[in-house]
Amino acid sequence: MIVIETINDLSHHIERAKSMGKKVGFVPTMGALHPGHVDLVRQASLQTDLVVVSIFVNPTQFNNPNDLLKYPKTIEADLALIHDLADLVFVPAIDEMYPTMHTKSWDFGPLTSTLEGYYRPGHFNGVCTVVEKLFNAVHPDCAFFGKKDYQQLAVIKALVAHEQLPVQIISCETVREEGGLALSSRNMRLSETQRSEAQHIYRTLSHIAEQIKHESIEAMEAWGRQQFEDQQGWRLEYLTIVDAQTFEPIEKKTPGRAAVALIAVYAGDVRLIDNLEWRW
Ligand code: PAF
């Protein structure tokens, strides 16, 4: 595993691998790696010949400066976790990625304007800007993203289609703790009690996915929201059910079409997101 800090160095390694006919797999991360990330890197190592992981805490996607300050930085542990799976780890400094702090902006309708797009203004412009820069630096054949950030995944697919980027996006299942809590770098900021209470998120989503075929969407959304109303120390930001492709409200349960329930909820000052999809 080689750790690289500049785009120039990275290009040398990638060009050499490509000239030997190697397929390049890429896993972009912001570090604070956990087994969910390791799973993405493992998928990349199974499906491609040269695995590149980036570790870069992207300042432009944090709409809340406090969140950026508190973002965990665990580089030594991160490198140890992926040592046997990654070939190249790209760890650029901020000015390597941002000679100027300019971000582009994209409008993919409800994909970028609702939910995370609404509650975190500018977030997806920051994500798309850095992902496009990283794709331009790595030139991956495939890039691996987790379904845990479901809306991000949909936005990145839209970005790739819109900009005609020559990369295949591979969606990977969310990795969960035994009680169902989705693995996230933010979980390390939860207290023991919050961590155990957080299992409620997946229980609620699972119940919705089980019952939704017999109930109206509005009734299940209302039931889901109520689950967090009286929970002390918890504050629900959204819980909603939308079409999994368009993120538009569902007019009709069309057999075969995918839907998804998405949630964002605060445990104290830690913001957690999760989702669960199904087909009608
Ligand atoms: O999902 C993440 O960790 C980040 O949003 C990403 C895709 C690495 C861009 O900074």
PDB file of C-alpha atoms and ligand atoms in Angstrom:
ATOM      1  CA  MET A   1       0.000   0.000   0.000  1.00  0.00           C
ATOM      2  CA  ILE A   2       1.464   3.345  -1.057  1.00  0.00           C
ATOM      3  CA  VAL A   3       0.385   6.644   0.495  1.00  0.00           C
ATOM      4  CA  ILE A   4       0.342   9.526  -1.994  1.00  0.00           C
ATOM      5  CA  GLU A   5      -0.177  13.231  -1.378  1.00  0.00           C
ATOM      6  CA  THR A   6      -0.161  14.862  -4.797  1.00  0.00           C
ATOM      7  CA  ILE A   7      -2.261  14.508  -7.941  1.00  0.00           C
ATOM      8  CA  ASN A   8       0.952  14.353  -9.969  1.00  0.00           C
ATOM      9  CA  ASP A   9       2.281  11.312  -8.093  1.00  0.00           C
ATOM     10  CA  LEU A  10      -1.118   9.678  -8.208  1.00  0.00           C
ATOM     11  CA  SER A  11      -1.309  10.144 -11.999  1.00  0.00           C
ATOM     12  CA  HIS A  12       2.054   8.398 -12.484  1.00  0.00           C
ATOM     13  CA  HIS A  13       0.917   5.318 -10.583  1.00  0.00           C
ATOM     14  CA  ILE A  14      -2.488   5.198 -12.262  1.00  0.00           C
ATOM     15  CA  GLU A  15      -1.142   5.717 -15.796  1.00  0.00           C
ATOM     16  CA  ARG A  16       1.336   2.878 -15.245  1.00  0.00           C
ATOM     17  CA  ALA A  17      -1.374   0.529 -13.985  1.00  0.00           C
ATOM     18  CA  LYS A  18      -3.696   1.451 -16.870  1.00  0.00           C
ATOM     19  CA  SER A  19      -0.924   0.890 -19.429  1.00  0.00           C
ATOM     20  CA  MET A  20      -0.665  -2.638 -18.039  1.00  0.00           C
ATOM     21  CA  GLY A  21      -4.389  -3.111 -18.652  1.00  0.00           C
ATOM     22  CA  LYS A  22      -5.384  -2.912 -14.988  1.00  0.00           C
ATOM     23  CA  LYS A  23      -8.926  -1.955 -14.018  1.00  0.00           C
ATOM     24  CA  VAL A  24      -8.932   0.846 -11.436  1.00  0.00           C
ATOM     25  CA  GLY A  25     -11.409   0.779  -8.535  1.00  0.00           C
ATOM     26  CA  PHE A  26     -11.901   3.853  -6.349  1.00  0.00           C
ATOM     27  CA  VAL A  27     -13.352   4.365  -2.880  1.00  0.00           C
ATOM     28  CA  PRO A  28     -13.590   8.049  -1.877  1.00  0.00           C
ATOM     29  CA  THR A  29     -13.771   8.618   1.893  1.00  0.00           C
ATOM     30  CA  MET A  30     -13.354  11.343   4.484  1.00  0.00           C
ATOM     31  CA  GLY A  31     -11.435   9.025   6.812  1.00  0.00           C
ATOM     32  CA  ALA A  32     -12.544   7.920  10.297  1.00  0.00           C
ATOM     33  CA  LEU A  33     -12.879   4.564   8.594  1.00  0.00           C
ATOM     34  CA  HIS A  34     -15.065   1.792  10.012  1.00  0.00           C
ATOM     35  CA  PRO A  35     -16.041  -1.687   8.788  1.00  0.00           C
ATOM     36  CA  GLY A  36     -18.580  -0.130   6.382  1.00  0.00           C
ATOM     37  CA  HIS A  37     -15.710   1.565   4.527  1.00  0.00           C
ATOM     38  CA  VAL A  38     -13.621  -1.597   4.723  1.00  0.00           C
ATOM     39  CA  ASP A  39     -16.481  -3.422   3.032  1.00  0.00           C
ATOM     40  CA  LEU A  40     -16.414  -0.886   0.159  1.00  0.00           C
ATOM     41  CA  VAL A  41     -12.655  -1.343  -0.193  1.00  0.00           C
ATOM     42  CA  ARG A  42     -13.110  -5.125  -0.105  1.00  0.00           C
ATOM     43  CA  GLN A  43     -15.732  -4.912  -2.878  1.00  0.00           C
ATOM     44  CA  ALA A  44     -13.312  -2.797  -4.905  1.00  0.00           C
ATOM     45  CA  SER A  45     -10.509  -5.309  -4.392  1.00  0.00           C
ATOM     46  CA  LEU A  46     -12.770  -8.160  -5.536  1.00  0.00           C
ATOM     47  CA  GLN A  47     -13.969  -6.361  -8.663  1.00  0.00           C
ATOM     48  CA  THR A  48     -10.910  -4.406  -9.852  1.00  0.00           C
ATOM     49  CA  ASP A  49      -7.110  -4.786 -10.153  1.00  0.00           C
ATOM     50  CA  LEU A  50      -5.846  -1.569  -8.580  1.00  0.00           C
ATOM     51  CA  VAL A  51      -7.677  -0.201  -5.550  1.00  0.00           C
ATOM     52  CA  VAL A  52      -7.378   3.507  -4.800  1.00  0.00           C
ATOM     53  CA  VAL A  53      -8.822   4.956  -1.570  1.00  0.00           C
ATOM     54  CA  SER A  54      -8.898   8.693  -0.933  1.00  0.00           C
ATOM     55  CA  ILE A  55      -8.960  10.153   2.557  1.00  0.00           C
ATOM     56  CA  PHE A  56      -9.882  13.809   2.425  1.00  0.00           C
ATOM     57  CA  VAL A  57     -12.161  15.729   4.772  1.00  0.00           C
ATOM     58  CA  ASN A  58     -13.844  17.940   2.195  1.00  0.00           C
ATOM     59  CA  PRO A  59     -14.469  21.379   3.767  1.00  0.00           C
ATOM     60  CA  THR A  60     -16.931  22.543   1.095  1.00  0.00           C
ATOM     61  CA  GLN A  61     -19.574  19.929   1.928  1.00  0.00           C
ATOM     62  CA  PHE A  62     -19.950  20.998   5.581  1.00  0.00           C
ATOM     63  CA  ASN A  63     -22.696  23.556   5.860  1.00  0.00           C
ATOM     64  CA  ASN A  64     -22.154  23.588   9.624  1.00  0.00           C
ATOM     65  CA  PRO A  65     -18.591  24.727  10.555  1.00  0.00           C
ATOM     66  CA  ASN A  66     -18.897  22.974  13.938  1.00  0.00           C
ATOM     67  CA  ASP A  67     -19.467  19.666  12.199  1.00  0.00           C
ATOM     68  CA  LEU A  68     -16.264  20.155  10.206  1.00  0.00           C
ATOM     69  CA  LEU A  69     -14.306  20.996  13.365  1.00  0.00           C
ATOM     70  CA  LYS A  70     -15.663  17.949  15.173  1.00  0.00           C
ATOM     71  CA  TYR A  71     -15.152  15.545  12.276  1.00  0.00           C
ATOM     72  CA  PRO A  72     -12.965  12.729  13.650  1.00  0.00           C
ATOM     73  CA  LYS A  73      -9.426  12.435  12.236  1.00  0.00           C
ATOM     74  CA  THR A  74      -7.867   9.010  12.704  1.00  0.00           C
ATOM     75  CA  ILE A  75      -5.377   8.672   9.842  1.00  0.00           C
ATOM     76  CA  GLU A  76      -3.023   6.097  11.435  1.00  0.00           C
ATOM     77  CA  ALA A  77      -5.896   3.773  12.357  1.00  0.00           C
ATOM     78  CA  ASP A  78      -7.454   4.340   8.903  1.00  0.00           C
ATOM     79  CA  LEU A  79      -4.292   3.255   7.096  1.00  0.00           C
ATOM     80  CA  ALA A  80      -3.980   0.172   9.307  1.00  0.00           C
ATOM     81  CA  LEU A  81      -7.596  -0.855   8.565  1.00  0.00           C
ATOM     82  CA  ILE A  82      -7.187  -0.880   4.786  1.00  0.00           C
ATOM     83  CA  HIS A  83      -3.537  -1.876   4.623  1.00  0.00           C
ATOM     84  CA  ASP A  84      -4.175  -5.328   3.146  1.00  0.00           C
ATOM     85  CA  LEU A  85      -6.884  -4.255   0.696  1.00  0.00           C
ATOM     86  CA  ALA A  86      -5.857  -0.931  -0.849  1.00  0.00           C
ATOM     87  CA  ASP A  87      -2.996  -0.383  -3.316  1.00  0.00           C
ATOM     88  CA  LEU A  88      -2.892   3.415  -3.303  1.00  0.00           C
ATOM     89  CA  VAL A  89      -4.165   5.775  -0.615  1.00  0.00           C
ATOM     90  CA  PHE A  90      -4.532   9.371  -1.736  1.00  0.00           C
ATOM     91  CA  VAL A  91      -4.271  11.819   1.181  1.00  0.00           C
ATOM     92  CA  PRO A  92      -4.169  15.304  -0.362  1.00  0.00           C
ATOM     93  CA  ALA A  93      -3.776  18.570   1.534  1.00  0.00           C
ATOM     94  CA  ILE A  94      -6.582  21.107   1.139  1.00  0.00           C
ATOM     95  CA  ASP A  95      -4.774  23.280  -1.427  1.00  0.00           C
ATOM     96  CA  GLU A  96      -3.958  20.232  -3.553  1.00  0.00           C
ATOM     97  CA  MET A  97      -7.707  19.746  -4.064  1.00  0.00           C
ATOM     98  CA  TYR A  98      -8.714  23.398  -3.853  1.00  0.00           C
ATOM     99  CA  PRO A  99      -6.239  25.872  -5.399  1.00  0.00           C
ATOM    100  CA  THR A 100      -9.244  28.168  -4.926  1.00  0.00           C
ATOM    101  CA  MET A 101     -12.206  27.319  -2.728  1.00  0.00           C
ATOM    102  CA  HIS A 102     -14.596  27.655  -5.661  1.00  0.00           C
ATOM    103  CA  THR A 103     -17.444  25.124  -5.806  1.00  0.00           C
ATOM    104  CA  LYS A 104     -19.586  24.453  -8.856  1.00  0.00           C
ATOM    105  CA  SER A 105     -23.335  24.137  -8.496  1.00  0.00           C
ATOM    106  CA  TRP A 106     -25.697  21.526  -9.806  1.00  0.00           C
ATOM    107  CA  ASP A 107     -29.455  21.258  -9.842  1.00  0.00           C
ATOM    108  CA  PHE A 108     -30.823  17.747 -10.200  1.00  0.00           C
ATOM    109  CA  GLY A 109     -34.369  18.654  -9.117  1.00  0.00           C
ATOM    110  CA  PRO A 110     -35.645  16.904  -5.964  1.00  0.00           C
ATOM    111  CA  LEU A 111     -32.420  14.867  -5.783  1.00  0.00           C
ATOM    112  CA  THR A 112     -30.476  17.996  -4.831  1.00  0.00           C
ATOM    113  CA  SER A 113     -33.246  20.246  -3.450  1.00  0.00           C
ATOM    114  CA  THR A 114     -35.036  18.022  -0.918  1.00  0.00           C
ATOM    115  CA  LEU A 115     -34.079  16.351   2.397  1.00  0.00           C
ATOM    116  CA  GLU A 116     -30.248  16.565   2.729  1.00  0.00           C
ATOM    117  CA  GLY A 117     -30.254  19.186  -0.015  1.00  0.00           C
ATOM    118  CA  TYR A 118     -32.832  21.240   1.895  1.00  0.00           C
ATOM    119  CA  TYR A 119     -31.501  20.809   5.426  1.00  0.00           C
ATOM    120  CA  ARG A 120     -27.833  21.144   4.440  1.00  0.00           C
ATOM    121  CA  PRO A 121     -27.733  23.992   1.901  1.00  0.00           C
ATOM    122  CA  GLY A 122     -24.692  23.767  -0.355  1.00  0.00           C
ATOM    123  CA  HIS A 123     -23.849  20.255   0.829  1.00  0.00           C
ATOM    124  CA  PHE A 124     -24.361  18.493  -2.501  1.00  0.00           C
ATOM    125  CA  ASN A 125     -22.505  21.209  -4.421  1.00  0.00           C
ATOM    126  CA  GLY A 126     -19.540  20.515  -2.135  1.00  0.00           C
ATOM    127  CA  VAL A 127     -19.889  16.743  -2.544  1.00  0.00           C
ATOM    128  CA  CYS A 128     -20.223  16.916  -6.345  1.00  0.00           C
ATOM    129  CA  THR A 129     -17.344  19.391  -6.648  1.00  0.00           C
ATOM    130  CA  VAL A 130     -14.947  17.186  -4.708  1.00  0.00           C
ATOM    131  CA  VAL A 131     -16.133  13.923  -6.283  1.00  0.00           C
ATOM    132  CA  GLU A 132     -15.662  15.364  -9.763  1.00  0.00           C
ATOM    133  CA  LYS A 133     -12.158  16.588  -8.799  1.00  0.00           C
ATOM    134  CA  LEU A 134     -11.321  13.167  -7.331  1.00  0.00           C
ATOM    135  CA  PHE A 135     -12.614  11.340 -10.416  1.00  0.00           C
ATOM    136  CA  ASN A 136     -10.468  13.642 -12.578  1.00  0.00           C
ATOM    137  CA  ALA A 137      -7.433  12.827 -10.436  1.00  0.00           C
ATOM    138  CA  VAL A 138      -7.991   9.053 -10.196  1.00  0.00           C
ATOM    139  CA  HIS A 139      -9.685   8.247 -13.540  1.00  0.00           C
ATOM    140  CA  PRO A 140     -11.338   5.175 -12.011  1.00  0.00           C
ATOM    141  CA  ASP A 141     -13.127   2.553 -14.079  1.00  0.00           C
ATOM    142  CA  CYS A 142     -15.467   1.909 -11.122  1.00  0.00           C
ATOM    143  CA  ALA A 143     -16.216   3.898  -7.961  1.00  0.00           C
ATOM    144  CA  PHE A 144     -17.830   2.338  -4.888  1.00  0.00           C
ATOM    145  CA  PHE A 145     -20.382   4.164  -2.725  1.00  0.00           C
ATOM    146  CA  GLY A 146     -22.481   2.954   0.223  1.00  0.00           C
ATOM    147  CA  LYS A 147     -26.275   3.034   0.261  1.00  0.00           C
ATOM    148  CA  LYS A 148     -26.064   4.454   3.783  1.00  0.00           C
ATOM    149  CA  ASP A 149     -25.788   7.877   2.074  1.00  0.00           C
ATOM    150  CA  TYR A 150     -28.666   7.004  -0.230  1.00  0.00           C
ATOM    151  CA  GLN A 151     -29.378  10.484  -1.519  1.00  0.00           C
ATOM    152  CA  GLN A 152     -25.667  11.172  -2.065  1.00  0.00           C
ATOM    153  CA  LEU A 153     -25.480   8.000  -4.158  1.00  0.00           C
ATOM    154  CA  ALA A 154     -28.445   9.136  -6.281  1.00  0.00           C
ATOM    155  CA  VAL A 155     -26.887  12.594  -6.702  1.00  0.00           C
ATOM    156  CA  ILE A 156     -23.530  11.125  -7.734  1.00  0.00           C
ATOM    157  CA  LYS A 157     -25.223   8.892 -10.321  1.00  0.00           C
ATOM    158  CA  ALA A 158     -26.960  12.011 -11.675  1.00  0.00           C
ATOM    159  CA  LEU A 159     -23.630  13.901 -11.703  1.00  0.00           C
ATOM    160  CA  VAL A 160     -21.920  11.102 -13.645  1.00  0.00           C
ATOM    161  CA  ALA A 161     -24.769  11.009 -16.189  1.00  0.00           C
ATOM    162  CA  HIS A 162     -24.921  14.810 -16.496  1.00  0.00           C
ATOM    163  CA  GLU A 163     -21.162  15.332 -16.890  1.00  0.00           C
ATOM    164  CA  GLN A 164     -20.779  12.128 -18.963  1.00  0.00           C
ATOM    165  CA  LEU A 165     -17.990  10.931 -16.671  1.00  0.00           C
ATOM    166  CA  PRO A 166     -16.508   7.606 -17.822  1.00  0.00           C
ATOM    167  CA  VAL A 167     -16.925   5.801 -14.503  1.00  0.00           C
ATOM    168  CA  GLN A 168     -19.278   3.059 -13.363  1.00  0.00           C
ATOM    169  CA  ILE A 169     -20.870   3.716  -9.993  1.00  0.00           C
ATOM    170  CA  ILE A 170     -21.231   0.595  -7.842  1.00  0.00           C
ATOM    171  CA  SER A 171     -23.810   0.788  -5.026  1.00  0.00           C
ATOM    172  CA  CYS A 172     -22.937  -1.228  -1.917  1.00  0.00           C
ATOM    173  CA  GLU A 173     -25.278  -2.335   0.871  1.00  0.00           C
ATOM    174  CA  THR A 174     -25.268  -0.532   4.236  1.00  0.00           C
ATOM    175  CA  VAL A 175     -23.279  -2.335   6.910  1.00  0.00           C
ATOM    176  CA  ARG A 176     -25.061  -2.458  10.290  1.00  0.00           C
ATOM    177  CA  GLU A 177     -24.204  -3.296  13.887  1.00  0.00           C
ATOM    178  CA  GLU A 178     -25.955  -6.314  15.372  1.00  0.00           C
ATOM    179  CA  GLY A 179     -28.836  -4.177  16.683  1.00  0.00           C
ATOM    180  CA  GLY A 180     -29.317  -2.586  13.248  1.00  0.00           C
ATOM    181  CA  LEU A 181     -27.554   0.755  13.721  1.00  0.00           C
ATOM    182  CA  ALA A 182     -25.965   1.725  10.396  1.00  0.00           C
ATOM    183  CA  LEU A 183     -22.192   2.113  10.696  1.00  0.00           C
ATOM    184  CA  SER A 184     -21.134   5.743  10.463  1.00  0.00           C
ATOM    185  CA  SER A 185     -18.053   7.737  11.407  1.00  0.00           C
ATOM    186  CA  ARG A 186     -20.356   9.851  13.570  1.00  0.00           C
ATOM    187  CA  ASN A 187     -21.309   6.877  15.761  1.00  0.00           C
ATOM    188  CA  MET A 188     -18.060   7.310  17.678  1.00  0.00           C
ATOM    189  CA  ARG A 189     -19.485  10.576  19.053  1.00  0.00           C
ATOM    190  CA  LEU A 190     -22.518   8.798  20.590  1.00  0.00           C
ATOM    191  CA  SER A 191     -22.661   7.926  24.300  1.00  0.00           C
ATOM    192  CA  GLU A 192     -23.353   4.292  25.283  1.00  0.00           C
ATOM    193  CA  THR A 193     -26.999   5.180  25.963  1.00  0.00           C
ATOM    194  CA  GLN A 194     -27.444   7.072  22.696  1.00  0.00           C
ATOM    195  CA  ARG A 195     -25.841   4.221  20.788  1.00  0.00           C
ATOM    196  CA  SER A 196     -28.234   1.713  22.230  1.00  0.00           C
ATOM    197  CA  GLU A 197     -31.269   4.024  21.742  1.00  0.00           C
ATOM    198  CA  ALA A 198     -30.149   4.576  18.146  1.00  0.00           C
ATOM    199  CA  GLN A 199     -31.201   1.021  17.301  1.00  0.00           C
ATOM    200  CA  HIS A 200     -34.672   2.498  17.281  1.00  0.00           C
ATOM    201  CA  ILE A 201     -33.902   4.107  13.916  1.00  0.00           C
ATOM    202  CA  TYR A 202     -33.534   0.822  12.058  1.00  0.00           C
ATOM    203  CA  ARG A 203     -36.417  -0.780  13.973  1.00  0.00           C
ATOM    204  CA  THR A 204     -38.683   2.065  12.840  1.00  0.00           C
ATOM    205  CA  LEU A 205     -37.540   1.842   9.208  1.00  0.00           C
ATOM    206  CA  SER A 206     -37.937  -1.954   9.197  1.00  0.00           C
ATOM    207  CA  HIS A 207     -41.463  -1.705  10.576  1.00  0.00           C
ATOM    208  CA  ILE A 208     -42.350   0.825   7.880  1.00  0.00           C
ATOM    209  CA  ALA A 209     -40.917  -1.425   5.140  1.00  0.00           C
ATOM    210  CA  GLU A 210     -42.890  -4.394   6.512  1.00  0.00           C
ATOM    211  CA  GLN A 211     -46.223  -2.584   6.911  1.00  0.00           C
ATOM    212  CA  ILE A 212     -46.196  -0.146   3.990  1.00  0.00           C
ATOM    213  CA  LYS A 213     -47.931  -2.460   1.553  1.00  0.00           C
ATOM    214  CA  HIS A 214     -50.991  -2.634   3.844  1.00  0.00           C
ATOM    215  CA  GLU A 215     -51.096   1.024   4.909  1.00  0.00           C
ATOM    216  CA  SER A 216     -51.105   4.430   3.276  1.00  0.00           C
ATOM    217  CA  ILE A 217     -47.773   6.226   2.852  1.00  0.00           C
ATOM    218  CA  GLU A 218     -49.021   9.184   4.903  1.00  0.00           C
ATOM    219  CA  ALA A 219     -50.075   6.891   7.784  1.00  0.00           C
ATOM    220  CA  MET A 220     -46.694   5.164   7.878  1.00  0.00           C
ATOM    221  CA  GLU A 221     -44.814   8.476   7.738  1.00  0.00           C
ATOM    222  CA  ALA A 222     -46.930   9.812  10.603  1.00  0.00           C
ATOM    223  CA  TRP A 223     -46.381   6.629  12.627  1.00  0.00           C
ATOM    224  CA  GLY A 224     -42.625   6.787  11.999  1.00  0.00           C
ATOM    225  CA  ARG A 225     -42.385  10.453  13.016  1.00  0.00           C
ATOM    226  CA  GLN A 226     -44.323   9.776  16.196  1.00  0.00           C
ATOM    227  CA  GLN A 227     -41.724   7.190  17.257  1.00  0.00           C
ATOM    228  CA  PHE A 228     -39.236   9.994  17.874  1.00  0.00           C
ATOM    229  CA  GLU A 229     -41.596  12.564  19.350  1.00  0.00           C
ATOM    230  CA  ASP A 230     -41.358  11.595  23.007  1.00  0.00           C
ATOM    231  CA  GLN A 231     -37.824  10.320  22.969  1.00  0.00           C
ATOM    232  CA  GLN A 232     -35.843  12.559  25.298  1.00  0.00           C
ATOM    233  CA  GLY A 233     -32.611  13.920  23.833  1.00  0.00           C
ATOM    234  CA  TRP A 234     -33.672  13.045  20.294  1.00  0.00           C
ATOM    235  CA  ARG A 235     -34.888  15.438  17.626  1.00  0.00           C
ATOM    236  CA  LEU A 236     -36.268  14.281  14.314  1.00  0.00           C
ATOM    237  CA  GLU A 237     -35.362  16.386  11.288  1.00  0.00           C
ATOM    238  CA  TYR A 238     -37.209  14.360   8.652  1.00  0.00           C
ATOM    239  CA  LEU A 239     -38.716  10.966   8.065  1.00  0.00           C
ATOM    240  CA  THR A 240     -40.196  10.585   4.643  1.00  0.00           C
ATOM    241  CA  ILE A 241     -41.015   8.036   1.951  1.00  0.00           C
ATOM    242  CA  VAL A 242     -40.199   8.867  -1.672  1.00  0.00           C
ATOM    243  CA  ASP A 243     -39.650   7.267  -5.054  1.00  0.00           C
ATOM    244  CA  ALA A 244     -36.136   5.785  -4.856  1.00  0.00           C
ATOM    245  CA  GLN A 245     -35.098   7.042  -8.282  1.00  0.00           C
ATOM    246  CA  THR A 246     -36.593  10.505  -8.511  1.00  0.00           C
ATOM    247  CA  PHE A 247     -36.992  11.399  -4.809  1.00  0.00           C
ATOM    248  CA  GLU A 248     -40.455  12.683  -5.712  1.00  0.00           C
ATOM    249  CA  PRO A 249     -43.509  11.922  -3.560  1.00  0.00           C
ATOM    250  CA  ILE A 250     -45.200   8.663  -4.508  1.00  0.00           C
ATOM    251  CA  GLU A 251     -48.553   9.120  -6.233  1.00  0.00           C
ATOM    252  CA  LYS A 252     -49.204   5.448  -6.811  1.00  0.00           C
ATOM    253  CA  LYS A 253     -47.653   2.205  -5.551  1.00  0.00           C
ATOM    254  CA  THR A 254     -46.461   0.915  -8.944  1.00  0.00           C
ATOM    255  CA  PRO A 255     -45.520  -2.791  -8.824  1.00  0.00           C
ATOM    256  CA  GLY A 256     -41.795  -3.294  -9.418  1.00  0.00           C
ATOM    257  CA  ARG A 257     -40.846   0.350  -8.727  1.00  0.00           C
ATOM    258  CA  ALA A 258     -38.466   1.055  -5.842  1.00  0.00           C
ATOM    259  CA  ALA A 259     -39.323   3.270  -2.892  1.00  0.00           C
ATOM    260  CA  VAL A 260     -37.232   4.358   0.063  1.00  0.00           C
ATOM    261  CA  ALA A 261     -37.869   5.614   3.583  1.00  0.00           C
ATOM    262  CA  LEU A 262     -35.238   8.138   4.665  1.00  0.00           C
ATOM    263  CA  ILE A 263     -34.594   9.597   8.081  1.00  0.00           C
ATOM    264  CA  ALA A 264     -32.366  12.254   9.642  1.00  0.00           C
ATOM    265  CA  VAL A 265     -32.433  12.550  13.413  1.00  0.00           C
ATOM    266  CA  TYR A 266     -30.301  14.211  16.075  1.00  0.00           C
ATOM    267  CA  ALA A 267     -29.101  12.322  19.133  1.00  0.00           C
ATOM    268  CA  GLY A 268     -27.965  15.300  21.225  1.00  0.00           C
ATOM    269  CA  ASP A 269     -25.802  17.179  18.723  1.00  0.00           C
ATOM    270  CA  VAL A 270     -24.935  14.138  16.605  1.00  0.00           C
ATOM    271  CA  ARG A 271     -26.870  14.005  13.359  1.00  0.00           C
ATOM    272  CA  LEU A 272     -27.617  10.488  12.121  1.00  0.00           C
ATOM    273  CA  ILE A 273     -29.104   9.468   8.782  1.00  0.00           C
ATOM    274  CA  ASP A 274     -30.378   6.111   7.595  1.00  0.00           C
ATOM    275  CA  ASN A 275     -32.756   4.619   5.033  1.00  0.00           C
ATOM    276  CA  LEU A 276     -34.409   1.436   3.883  1.00  0.00           C
ATOM    277  CA  GLU A 277     -35.608   0.617   0.365  1.00  0.00           C
ATOM    278  CA  TRP A 278     -38.152  -1.842  -1.015  1.00  0.00           C
ATOM    279  CA  ARG A 279     -40.040  -2.573  -4.220  1.00  0.00           C
ATOM    280  CA  TRP A 280     -43.808  -2.284  -4.536  1.00  0.00           C
TER     281      TRP A 280
HETATM  282  O1  PAF B   1     -19.447   9.946   1.669  1.00  0.00           O
HETATM  283  C1  PAF B   1     -18.399  10.583   1.938  1.00  0.00           C
HETATM  284  O2  PAF B   1     -17.566  10.174   2.768  1.00  0.00           O
HETATM  285  C2  PAF B   1     -18.142  11.915   1.239  1.00  0.00           C
HETATM  286  O3  PAF B   1     -19.315  12.611   1.026  1.00  0.00           O
HETATM  287  C3  PAF B   1     -17.338  11.762  -0.064  1.00  0.00           C
HETATM  288  C4  PAF B   1     -18.122  10.992  -1.113  1.00  0.00           C
HETATM  289  C5  PAF B   1     -16.014  11.077   0.214  1.00  0.00           C
HETATM  290  C6  PAF B   1     -17.042  13.143  -0.654  1.00  0.00           C
HETATM  291  O4  PAF B   1     -16.292  13.915   0.219  1.00  0.00           O
END
